[in-house]
Coordinates of C-alpha atoms and ligand atoms in Angstrom, one line a residue:
X29 CA -4.8 6.7 -13.8
X30 CA -3.3 6.7 -10.3
X31 CA -5.6 6.6 -7.2
X32 CA -5.9 10.1 -5.8
X33 CA -5.3 9.2 -2.3
X34 CA -4.5 6.3 0.0
X35 CA -3.5 5.6 3.6
X36 CA -0.9 3.1 4.6
X37 CA 0.0 1.7 8.0
X38 CA 3.3 0.0 9.0
X39 CA 3.9 -1.4 12.5
X40 CA 6.8 -1.2 14.8
X41 CA 8.2 -4.4 16.2
X42 CA 9.4 -6.1 19.3
X43 CA 12.1 -8.7 19.0
X44 CA 11.4 -11.6 21.3
X45 CA 14.9 -12.8 21.0
X46 CA 17.8 -12.7 18.4
X47 CA 19.5 -9.3 18.8
X48 CA 22.3 -8.1 16.6
X49 CA 22.1 -11.3 14.6
X50 CA 20.5 -10.0 11.4
X51 CA 23.6 -8.3 9.9
X52 CA 25.6 -11.4 11.0
X53 CA 23.4 -13.7 8.8
X54 CA 21.9 -15.3 11.9
X55 CA 18.4 -15.9 13.4
X56 CA 15.9 -13.6 15.0
X57 CA 12.3 -14.0 16.3
X58 CA 10.5 -10.6 16.2
X59 CA 6.8 -9.8 16.0
X60 CA 5.0 -6.8 14.6
X61 CA 3.1 -4.8 17.2
X62 CA -0.2 -2.8 17.0
X63 CA 1.5 0.6 17.3
X64 CA 3.1 2.1 14.1
X65 CA 3.2 4.9 11.6
X66 CA 0.4 6.0 9.3
X67 CA 1.0 7.8 6.0
X68 CA -1.8 9.6 4.3
X69 CA -0.9 10.3 0.7
X70 CA -2.7 12.5 -1.7
X71 CA -1.8 13.1 -5.3
X72 CA -1.4 16.6 -6.8
X73 CA -3.4 17.3 -9.9
X74 CA -0.6 16.7 -12.4
X75 CA 2.3 14.2 -12.4
X76 CA 5.9 15.1 -11.7
X77 CA 6.9 18.1 -9.6
X78 CA 7.3 18.7 -5.9
X79 CA 6.5 16.4 -3.0
X80 CA 5.3 17.9 0.3
X81 CA 5.7 15.9 3.5
X82 CA 4.3 16.9 6.9
X83 CA 5.3 15.2 10.1
X84 CA 2.1 15.9 12.1
X85 CA 3.6 14.9 15.5
X86 CA 6.6 17.2 15.1
X87 CA 4.7 20.0 13.3
X88 CA 7.4 20.0 10.7
X89 CA 7.3 19.9 6.9
X90 CA 9.6 19.2 3.9
X91 CA 9.3 19.9 0.3
X92 CA 11.5 18.4 -2.4
X93 CA 11.8 17.8 -6.1
X94 CA 10.5 14.3 -6.8
X95 CA 12.9 13.8 -9.7
X96 CA 15.9 14.7 -7.6
X97 CA 15.5 14.5 -3.8
X98 CA 18.7 15.8 -2.3
X99 CA 20.1 14.3 0.9
X100 CA 19.0 15.8 4.2
X101 CA 19.1 15.0 7.9
X102 CA 16.4 13.7 10.4
X103 CA 13.0 12.3 9.5
X104 CA 13.1 14.1 6.1
X105 CA 16.0 11.7 5.1
X106 CA 13.5 8.8 5.3
X107 CA 10.9 10.4 3.1
X108 CA 13.3 11.6 0.4
X109 CA 15.2 8.3 0.6
X110 CA 12.0 6.2 0.2
X111 CA 11.0 8.2 -2.9
X112 CA 14.4 8.1 -4.4
X113 CA 14.9 4.4 -3.9
X114 CA 11.4 3.5 -5.2
X115 CA 12.1 5.6 -8.3
X116 CA 15.4 3.8 -8.8
X117 CA 13.6 0.5 -8.5
X118 CA 11.2 1.4 -11.3
X119 CA 8.1 2.3 -9.3
X120 CA 6.2 5.1 -10.9
X121 CA 5.9 8.1 -8.5
X122 CA 3.2 10.7 -8.4
X123 CA 3.9 14.1 -6.7
X124 CA 1.5 15.0 -3.9
X125 CA 1.4 15.4 -0.1
X126 CA 2.3 13.0 2.6
X127 CA 0.9 13.3 6.1
X128 CA 2.8 11.3 8.6
X129 CA 1.5 10.4 12.0
X130 CA 2.0 7.6 14.5
X131 CA 1.9 6.3 18.0
X132 CA 5.3 4.8 18.2
X133 CA 7.9 6.5 20.3
X134 CA 11.1 7.4 18.3
X135 CA 14.5 6.1 19.2
X136 CA 12.9 3.7 21.7
X137 CA 14.0 0.4 20.2
X138 CA 10.5 -0.4 18.8
X139 CA 11.6 0.3 15.2
X140 CA 10.0 3.6 14.5
X141 CA 12.3 4.3 11.6
X142 CA 11.5 1.0 9.8
X143 CA 7.8 1.7 10.4
X144 CA 8.2 5.1 8.8
X145 CA 10.1 3.7 5.8
X146 CA 7.7 0.9 5.2
X147 CA 4.6 3.0 5.6
X148 CA 6.0 5.6 3.1
X149 CA 6.8 2.9 0.6
X150 CA 3.4 1.3 0.8
X151 CA 1.7 4.7 0.4
X152 CA 4.0 5.9 -2.4
X153 CA 3.7 2.6 -4.4
X154 CA -0.1 2.6 -4.1
X155 CA -0.4 6.3 -5.0
X156 CA 1.9 5.8 -8.0
X157 CA -0.7 3.5 -9.5
X158 CA 1.8 1.3 -11.4
X159 CA 1.4 -2.4 -12.3
X160 CA 2.8 -3.5 -9.0
X161 CA 0.5 -2.3 -6.2
X162 CA 0.1 -3.2 -2.5
X163 CA -3.7 -3.5 -3.1
X164 CA -3.0 -6.1 -5.8
X165 CA -0.7 -8.2 -3.7
X166 CA 1.9 -8.3 -6.4
X167 CA 4.6 -6.3 -4.8
X168 CA 7.8 -8.2 -4.0
X169 CA 7.8 -7.6 -0.3
X170 CA 11.3 -8.8 0.4
X171 CA 12.5 -6.3 -2.3
X172 CA 10.7 -3.5 -0.4
X173 CA 12.4 -4.7 2.9
X174 CA 15.8 -4.4 1.2
X175 CA 14.9 -1.1 -0.3
X176 CA 13.8 0.3 3.1
X177 CA 17.1 -0.9 4.6
X178 CA 19.0 1.0 1.9
X179 CA 17.0 4.1 2.9
X180 CA 18.2 3.5 6.5
X181 CA 21.8 2.8 5.4
X182 CA 22.4 5.3 2.6
X183 CA 20.0 8.1 3.5
X184 CA 19.8 8.0 7.3
X185 CA 23.4 6.8 7.9
X186 CA 22.5 3.8 10.2
X187 CA 24.1 0.6 9.0
X188 CA 21.2 -1.5 10.3
X189 CA 20.2 -4.9 9.0
X190 CA 16.9 -6.2 7.8
X191 CA 15.3 -7.3 11.0
X192 CA 12.9 -4.3 11.5
X193 CA 11.8 -4.0 7.9
X194 CA 11.0 -7.7 7.6
X195 CA 9.1 -7.7 10.9
X196 CA 7.1 -4.6 9.9
X197 CA 6.3 -6.0 6.4
X198 CA 5.8 -9.7 7.1
X199 CA 4.3 -9.6 10.6
X200 CA 1.1 -11.5 11.3
X201 CA -1.4 -11.3 14.1
X202 CA -0.7 -13.8 16.9
X203 CA 2.6 -14.9 15.4
X204 CA 6.3 -14.2 15.7
X205 CA 8.5 -14.6 12.7
X206 CA 11.6 -16.8 12.8
X207 CA 13.8 -15.2 10.3
X208 CA 16.9 -16.9 8.9
X209 CA 19.0 -14.0 7.6
X210 CA 21.3 -16.3 5.6
X211 CA 18.5 -17.5 3.4
X212 CA 15.9 -14.9 4.2
X213 CA 13.4 -17.6 4.9
X214 CA 10.6 -16.7 7.3
X215 CA 8.8 -19.2 9.4
X216 CA 5.6 -18.0 11.1
X217 CA 5.6 -19.3 14.7
X218 CA 2.3 -19.1 16.6
X219 CA 2.5 -17.0 19.8
X220 CA 0.0 -18.9 21.9
X221 CA 0.2 -16.7 25.0
X222 CA -2.3 -18.7 27.1
X223 CA -2.5 -15.9 29.7
X224 CA 1.2 -15.0 29.6
X225 CA 1.7 -11.3 28.7
X226 CA 4.5 -9.3 27.1
X227 CA 5.1 -5.7 28.2
X228 CA 7.6 -3.0 27.2
X229 CA 8.9 -0.5 29.7
X230 CA 10.8 2.6 28.5
X231 CA 14.2 3.2 30.0
X232 CA 13.7 6.9 29.1
X233 CA 17.0 6.9 27.3
X234 CA 16.8 7.7 23.5
X235 CA 19.2 6.7 20.8
X236 CA 19.5 6.9 17.1
X237 CA 21.1 3.9 15.4
X238 CA 23.2 6.3 13.3
X239 CA 24.9 8.0 16.2
X240 CA 24.9 5.3 19.0
X241 CA 27.5 2.6 19.2
X242 CA 25.5 0.5 16.7
X243 CA 27.7 1.1 13.7
X244 CA 30.8 0.4 15.9
X245 CA 29.4 -3.0 16.9
X246 CA 28.7 -3.8 13.3
X247 CA 32.2 -2.9 12.4
X248 CA 33.6 -5.1 15.2
X249 CA 31.6 -8.1 13.9
X250 CA 33.0 -7.4 10.4
X251 CA 36.6 -7.3 11.8
X252 CA 35.9 -10.7 13.6
X253 CA 34.9 -12.2 10.2
X254 CA 37.9 -10.8 8.6
X255 CA 40.2 -12.3 11.2
X256 CA 38.4 -15.7 11.0
X257 CA 38.4 -15.6 7.2
X258 CA 34.6 -16.2 7.0
X259 CA 32.0 -14.2 5.1
X260 CA 29.7 -13.9 8.1
X261 CA 29.6 -15.0 11.8
X262 CA 27.0 -17.6 10.8
X263 CA 29.9 -19.6 9.3
X264 CA 32.2 -19.2 12.3
X265 CA 32.9 -22.1 14.7
X266 CA 32.8 -21.6 18.5
X267 CA 36.4 -22.9 18.6
X268 CA 37.7 -20.4 16.2
X269 CA 35.8 -17.6 17.9
X270 CA 37.5 -18.5 21.2
X271 CA 40.8 -17.7 19.6
X272 CA 39.9 -14.1 18.7
X273 CA 41.3 -11.1 20.6
X274 CA 39.0 -9.1 22.9
X275 CA 36.6 -7.4 22.4
X276 CA 36.0 -9.3 19.1
X277 CA 35.8 -12.7 20.9
X278 CA 33.1 -11.3 23.2
X279 CA 31.1 -9.7 20.3
X280 CA 31.2 -12.9 18.2
X281 CA 30.4 -15.1 21.2
X282 CA 27.2 -13.1 21.7
X283 CA 26.2 -13.7 18.1
X284 CA 26.8 -17.4 18.2
X285 CA 25.1 -17.9 21.5
X286 CA 22.1 -15.7 20.5
X287 CA 21.5 -17.9 17.4
X288 CA 21.3 -21.0 19.6
X289 CA 18.9 -19.2 21.9
X290 CA 16.6 -18.3 19.0
X291 CA 16.4 -22.0 18.0
X292 CA 15.7 -22.9 21.6
X293 CA 13.0 -20.2 21.9
X294 CA 11.2 -21.5 18.8
X295 CA 11.2 -25.0 20.3
X296 CA 9.9 -23.7 23.6
X297 CA 7.2 -21.7 21.9
X298 CA 6.1 -24.7 20.0
X299 CA 5.7 -26.7 23.2
X300 CA 4.1 -23.8 25.1
X301 CA 7.0 -23.7 27.6
X302 CA 6.9 -20.0 28.5
X303 CA 9.2 -20.4 31.6
X304 CA 11.9 -21.6 29.3
X305 CA 11.3 -18.6 27.0
X306 CA 11.7 -16.4 30.1
X307 CA 15.1 -17.9 30.9
X308 CA 16.2 -17.5 27.3
X309 CA 15.2 -13.8 27.4
X310 CA 17.3 -13.4 30.6
X311 CA 20.2 -15.1 29.0
X312 CA 20.0 -12.9 25.9
X313 CA 20.0 -9.8 28.1
X314 CA 23.1 -11.0 30.0
X315 CA 24.9 -11.6 26.8
X316 CA 23.9 -8.2 25.3
X317 CA 25.1 -6.6 28.5
X318 CA 28.3 -8.5 29.2
X319 CA 29.5 -9.7 25.8
X320 CA 28.0 -7.2 23.3
X321 CA 28.2 -4.3 25.8
X322 CA 25.2 -2.3 24.6
X323 CA 23.3 -1.9 27.9
X324 CA 23.3 1.3 29.9
X325 CA 22.6 2.1 33.6
X326 CA 19.1 3.3 32.7
X327 CA 18.4 0.0 30.8
X328 CA 19.8 -2.0 33.7
X329 CA 17.5 -0.2 36.2
X330 CA 14.5 -0.8 33.9
X331 CA 15.4 -4.6 33.6
X332 CA 15.6 -4.6 37.4
X333 CA 12.1 -3.0 37.7
X334 CA 10.7 -5.7 35.4
X335 CA 12.3 -8.6 37.3
X336 CA 11.4 -7.1 40.7
X337 CA 7.8 -6.9 39.6
X338 CA 8.0 -10.7 38.9
X339 CA 8.9 -10.9 35.2
X340 CA 9.9 -14.4 34.1
X341 CA 12.4 -12.7 31.7
X342 CA 13.4 -9.2 30.8
X343 CA 15.8 -7.8 28.2
X344 CA 16.7 -4.8 26.2
X345 CA 15.2 -4.8 22.7
X346 CA 16.6 -3.4 19.5
X347 CA 19.9 -1.7 18.8
X348 CA 20.6 -1.0 22.5
X349 CA 22.1 2.0 24.2
X350 CA 18.7 2.9 25.6
X351 CA 15.2 2.4 24.5
X352 CA 12.6 -0.1 25.8
X353 CA 13.0 -3.2 27.8
X354 CA 10.8 -6.3 27.1
X355 CA 9.3 -8.2 30.0
X356 CA 7.5 -11.6 30.0
X357 CA 4.9 -12.1 32.7
X358 CA 3.2 -15.2 33.9
X359 CA -0.6 -15.2 34.2
X360 CA -1.7 -13.1 37.2
X361 CA 1.6 -11.3 37.7
X362 CA 1.3 -7.6 37.3
X363 CA 3.8 -5.6 35.3
X364 CA 5.3 -2.4 36.8
X365 CA 3.6 1.0 36.5
X366 CA 4.2 2.6 33.2
X367 CA 4.7 -0.7 31.3
X368 CA 2.8 -1.1 28.0
X369 CA 1.4 -4.4 26.9
X370 CA 2.5 -5.4 23.4
X371 CA 0.6 -7.9 21.2
X372 CA 1.7 -9.6 18.0
X373 CA -0.2 -7.7 15.3
X374 CA -0.5 -7.5 11.5
X375 CA 2.2 -6.3 9.1
X376 CA 2.1 -3.3 6.8
X377 CA -1.2 -2.7 5.1
X378 CA -3.4 -0.2 3.4
X379 CA -6.2 1.4 5.5
X380 CA -9.7 2.0 4.5
X381 CA -10.2 5.8 4.3
X382 CA -13.1 7.5 5.8
X383 CA -14.9 9.8 3.3
X384 CA -13.6 13.4 3.5
Ligands
GLA403 C1 18.2 -2.3 15.2 C2 18.5 -2.5 13.8 C3 18.3 -4.0 13.4 C4 19.0 -4.9 14.3 C5 18.7 -4.6 15.8 C6 19.5 -5.4 16.7 O1 16.9 -2.4 15.5 O2 17.7 -1.7 13.0 O3 18.7 -4.2 12.0 O4 20.3 -5.0 14.0 O5 19.0 -3.2 16.0 O6 19.1 -6.7 16.7

């Protein structure tokens, strides 16, 4: 007998360093944050039938046939996609209502869409009451990360990689995750901040990964691989990349350089060398701006505000073309007005429900 209700939370993420490396089988170093999406799921009296989803912040609702969720645009695509993909993966589903709420700005580079997909999956899996349940700890979490990424790719139309989903699912308090996307190995790296602080500052510019230049950048990386005769940029040598025509040379150079920076950042974190992390963050931003060409005037102004305030490093986070800027501040240095502190928090989990 399935549980009658459950509540699931999935966090957004900030990527310390390693941008646009995930779909190139490279390295990234994100951490889950305290802000995220909560889904409250309640079963209807009988199995099968129609699912009702309500986005509380938007004051919008959706209703669809659980057995056959048809494609649709906007936030509804994530709900229908999560249900359809879970069903396809053999998870029993129970019709009911889903109440979605959150404190994560959308399109701001903090991974609101992955938080939504993951929270939906955790809630739907638990509500379904099958053998595999989040509360039993026997769900293949990497399978869920991949499944969520299919929701993003096939239902929402953004050809994103696995960075956000893995960070949202595998995040741990006080740790960043060094992810190797070639092997999908995850190394938890302690974030001993020792008085250093991380802030995000919103550029005010919104994007959706489906309609920004994100898919175009991904296509350019694929074209570079084709010309080099490699399966992914992780296999490309710097010498070969230098021979590519522009803009493919620039795009691939960013990816190769960013992977090196992730390794250096892990080493710097392990030795508590935050000034070195700051320099790597700055170098990452310069590369994203000059080689990968995904910064905007609003993002540049925001980076400038962080640096003027005294940040040891500042860079755009996420897909680019707007969103938030990450800033690293030494002890005692104040972040600019409007900046929000971010701390490495726990990954997706079920919440205890208060009695109705
Ligand atoms: C978005 C995508 C991720 C990743 C980043 C860039 O957040 O969802 O898969 O590609 O952009 O690092």
